[in-house]
Coordinates of C-alpha atoms in Angstrom, one line a residue:
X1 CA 24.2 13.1 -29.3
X2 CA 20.5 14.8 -30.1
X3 CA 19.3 11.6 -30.0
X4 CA 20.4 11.1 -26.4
X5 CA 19.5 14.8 -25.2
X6 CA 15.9 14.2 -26.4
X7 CA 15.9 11.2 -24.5
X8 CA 16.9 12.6 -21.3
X9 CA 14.4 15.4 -21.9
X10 CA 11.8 13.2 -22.2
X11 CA 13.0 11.0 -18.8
X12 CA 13.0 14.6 -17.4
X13 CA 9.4 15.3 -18.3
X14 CA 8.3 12.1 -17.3
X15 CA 9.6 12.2 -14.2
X16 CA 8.6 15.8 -13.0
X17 CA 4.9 15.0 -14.4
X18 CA 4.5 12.1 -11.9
X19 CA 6.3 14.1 -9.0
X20 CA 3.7 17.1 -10.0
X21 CA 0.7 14.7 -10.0
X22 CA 1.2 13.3 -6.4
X23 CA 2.1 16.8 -4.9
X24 CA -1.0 18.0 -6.7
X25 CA -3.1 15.0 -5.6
X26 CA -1.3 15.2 -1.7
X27 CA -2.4 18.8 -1.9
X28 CA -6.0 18.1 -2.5
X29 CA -6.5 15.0 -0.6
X30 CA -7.2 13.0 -3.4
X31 CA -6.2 9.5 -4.6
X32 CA -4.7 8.8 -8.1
X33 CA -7.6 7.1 -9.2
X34 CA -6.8 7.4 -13.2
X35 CA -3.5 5.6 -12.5
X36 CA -4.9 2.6 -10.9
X37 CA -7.7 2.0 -13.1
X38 CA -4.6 0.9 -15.8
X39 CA -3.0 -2.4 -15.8
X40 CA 0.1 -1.6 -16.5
X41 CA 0.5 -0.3 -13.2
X42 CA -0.3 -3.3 -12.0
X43 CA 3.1 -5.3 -11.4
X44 CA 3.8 -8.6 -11.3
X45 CA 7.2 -8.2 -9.5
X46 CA 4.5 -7.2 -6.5
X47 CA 3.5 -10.8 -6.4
X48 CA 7.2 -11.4 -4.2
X49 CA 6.1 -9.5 -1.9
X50 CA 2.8 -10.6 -1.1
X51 CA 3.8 -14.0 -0.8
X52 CA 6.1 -13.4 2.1
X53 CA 2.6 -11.5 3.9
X54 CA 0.9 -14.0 2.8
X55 CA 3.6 -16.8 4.5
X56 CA 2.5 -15.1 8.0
X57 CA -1.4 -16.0 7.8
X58 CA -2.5 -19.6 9.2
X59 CA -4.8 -21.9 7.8
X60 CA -8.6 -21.6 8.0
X61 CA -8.4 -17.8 8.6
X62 CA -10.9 -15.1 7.1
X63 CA -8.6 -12.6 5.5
X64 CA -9.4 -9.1 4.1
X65 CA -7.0 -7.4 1.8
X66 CA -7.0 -3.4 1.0
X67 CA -5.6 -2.8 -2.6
X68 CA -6.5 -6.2 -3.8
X69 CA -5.1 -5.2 -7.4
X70 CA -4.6 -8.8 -9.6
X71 CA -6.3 -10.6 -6.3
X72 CA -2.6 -12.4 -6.1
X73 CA -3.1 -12.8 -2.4
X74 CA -6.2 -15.3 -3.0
X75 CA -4.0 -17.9 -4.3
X76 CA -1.3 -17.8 -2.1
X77 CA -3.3 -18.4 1.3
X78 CA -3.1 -21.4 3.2
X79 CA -6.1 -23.7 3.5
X80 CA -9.7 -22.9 4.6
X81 CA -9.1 -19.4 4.4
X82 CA -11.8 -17.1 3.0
X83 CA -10.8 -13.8 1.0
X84 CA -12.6 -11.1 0.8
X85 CA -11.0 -7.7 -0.9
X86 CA -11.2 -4.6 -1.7
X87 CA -9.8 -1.5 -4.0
X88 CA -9.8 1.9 -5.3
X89 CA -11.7 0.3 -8.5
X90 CA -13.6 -2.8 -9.6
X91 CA -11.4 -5.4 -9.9
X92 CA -13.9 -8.4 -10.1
X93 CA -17.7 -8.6 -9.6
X94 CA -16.8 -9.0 -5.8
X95 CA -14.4 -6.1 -5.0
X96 CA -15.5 -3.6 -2.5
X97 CA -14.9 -0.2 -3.8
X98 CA -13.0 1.8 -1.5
X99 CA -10.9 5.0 -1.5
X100 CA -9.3 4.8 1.7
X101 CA -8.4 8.5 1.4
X102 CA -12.0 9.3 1.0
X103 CA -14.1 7.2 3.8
X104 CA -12.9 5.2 6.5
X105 CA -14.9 1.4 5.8
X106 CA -16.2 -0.7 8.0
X107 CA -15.9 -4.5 7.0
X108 CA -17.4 -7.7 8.7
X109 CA -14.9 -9.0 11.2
X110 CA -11.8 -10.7 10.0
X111 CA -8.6 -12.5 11.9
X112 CA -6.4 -10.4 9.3
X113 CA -6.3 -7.2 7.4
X114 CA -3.3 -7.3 4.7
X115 CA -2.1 -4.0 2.6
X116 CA 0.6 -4.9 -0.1
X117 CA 2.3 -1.9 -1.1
X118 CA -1.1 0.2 -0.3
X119 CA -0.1 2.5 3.0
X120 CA 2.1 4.6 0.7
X121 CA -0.7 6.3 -1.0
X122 CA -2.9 6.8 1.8
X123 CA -2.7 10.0 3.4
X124 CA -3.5 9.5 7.1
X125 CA -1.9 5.9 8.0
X126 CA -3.1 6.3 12.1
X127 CA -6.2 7.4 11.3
X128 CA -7.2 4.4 8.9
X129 CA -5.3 1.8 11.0
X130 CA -6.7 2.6 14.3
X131 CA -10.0 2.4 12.6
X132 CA -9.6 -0.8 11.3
X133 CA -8.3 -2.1 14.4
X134 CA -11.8 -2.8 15.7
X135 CA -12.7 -5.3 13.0
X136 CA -9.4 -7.7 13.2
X137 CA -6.8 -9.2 14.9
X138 CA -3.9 -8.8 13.1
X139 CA -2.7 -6.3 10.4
X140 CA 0.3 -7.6 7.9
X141 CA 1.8 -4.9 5.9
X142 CA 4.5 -3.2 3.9
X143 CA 5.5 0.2 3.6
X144 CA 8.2 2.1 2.2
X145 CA 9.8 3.5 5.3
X146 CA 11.5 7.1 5.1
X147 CA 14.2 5.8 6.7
X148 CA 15.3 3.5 3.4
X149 CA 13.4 6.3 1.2
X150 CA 14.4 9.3 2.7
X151 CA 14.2 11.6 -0.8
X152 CA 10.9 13.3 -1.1
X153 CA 11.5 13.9 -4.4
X154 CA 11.8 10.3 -4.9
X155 CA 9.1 9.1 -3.0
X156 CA 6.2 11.9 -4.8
X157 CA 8.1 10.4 -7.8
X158 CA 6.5 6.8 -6.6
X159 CA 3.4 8.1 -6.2
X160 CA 3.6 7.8 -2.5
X161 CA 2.1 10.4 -0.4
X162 CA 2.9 9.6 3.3
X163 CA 6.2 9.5 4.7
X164 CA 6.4 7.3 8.0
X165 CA 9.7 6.1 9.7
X166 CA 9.9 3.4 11.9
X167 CA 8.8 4.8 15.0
X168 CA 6.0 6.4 13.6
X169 CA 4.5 2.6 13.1
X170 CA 5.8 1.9 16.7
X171 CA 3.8 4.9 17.9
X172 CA 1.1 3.4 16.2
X173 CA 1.4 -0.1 18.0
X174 CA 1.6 1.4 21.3
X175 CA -1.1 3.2 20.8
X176 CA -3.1 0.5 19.7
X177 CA -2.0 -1.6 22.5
X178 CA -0.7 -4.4 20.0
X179 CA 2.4 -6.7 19.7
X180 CA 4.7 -4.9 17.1
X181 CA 7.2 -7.1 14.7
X182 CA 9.2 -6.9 11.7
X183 CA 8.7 -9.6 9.5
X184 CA 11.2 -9.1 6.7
X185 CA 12.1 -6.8 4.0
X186 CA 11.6 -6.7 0.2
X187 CA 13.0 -4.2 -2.1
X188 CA 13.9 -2.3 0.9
X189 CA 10.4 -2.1 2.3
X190 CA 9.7 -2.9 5.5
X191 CA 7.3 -5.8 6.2
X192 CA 5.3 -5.8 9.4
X193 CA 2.7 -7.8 11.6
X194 CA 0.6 -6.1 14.4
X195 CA -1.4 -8.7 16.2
X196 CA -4.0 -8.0 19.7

């Protein structure tokens, strides 16, 4: 019986100190930068889901991915394509250091701009994706939509510090003046593709 009290205390604690960290972080404007510099937040159950992005680029494209993490992406694009990435932290000797909360980058131009689980921690999702819009053609994406993740509690829990619906990204399209689609779903996140 103690036993199983402590252990629920200590789930409890857990749990609250990540919800405070993103609130905290959210409040500042600032990235979680300590927790992506460990490994062990680096899943490999992610992989799933970059594979079905990944299934939507064609051959012989130049791809550039935000959040690069274990580079996964790189081996699952078709033929002739050329990678280029970036992240929040060095990941290889080529990773562009980014933190897309800090700076908006500009990158060479690219057919398509892929974020795997990335848009959830950045802050301002227009602002960064109507930036970006001028150095591709088509963005592939997933994000954790409110509308399956509705508990903020939840979702600070996560790590996540934006908190888009659908039409929110739909607003976004329009206002880009691209084609809007929904791909698929993993986990329950939405997977998208905006093309010119």
């Amino acid at each position: 019986m103690i036993k199983k009290f402590k252990n629920k205390l200590r789930k409890l604690k857990v749990r609250y100190g990540k919800v405070f960290t993103t609130t905290f972080n959210k409040s500042l404007k600032q990235s979680d930068i300590n927790r992506w510099k460990k490994d062990k937040s680096l899943f490999l159950s992610w992989n799933e889901r970059t594979q079905l992005l990944a299934n939507q680029i064609i051959p012989d494209s130049k791809v550039f991915e935000f959040g690069a993490a274990r580079m996964a992406l790189k081996t699952m694009l078709p033929s002739g394509c050329i990678y280029l990435h970036s992240d929040i932290v060095k990941r290889n000797k080529n990773t562009l250091v980014i933190d897309l909360n800090a700076e908006l980058p500009n990158i060479s131009k690219v057919d398509y701009i892929v974020f795997s689980g990335v848009l959830e921690y950045i802050f301002d999702v227009k602002r960064l994706l109507l930036h970006l819009a001028q150095f591709s053609e088509h963005f592939i994406f997933s994000y954790a939509l409110t509308d399956a993740f509705p508990e903020i509690s939840n979702r600070r829990y996560n790590g996540w510090v934006s908190d888009l619906n659908t039409s929110h990204f739909l607003e976004i399209a329009n206002e880009l003046g691209w084609n809007y689609k929904i791909i698929g779903t993993w986990k329950k996140q939405t997977l998208f593709k905006f093309s010119k």
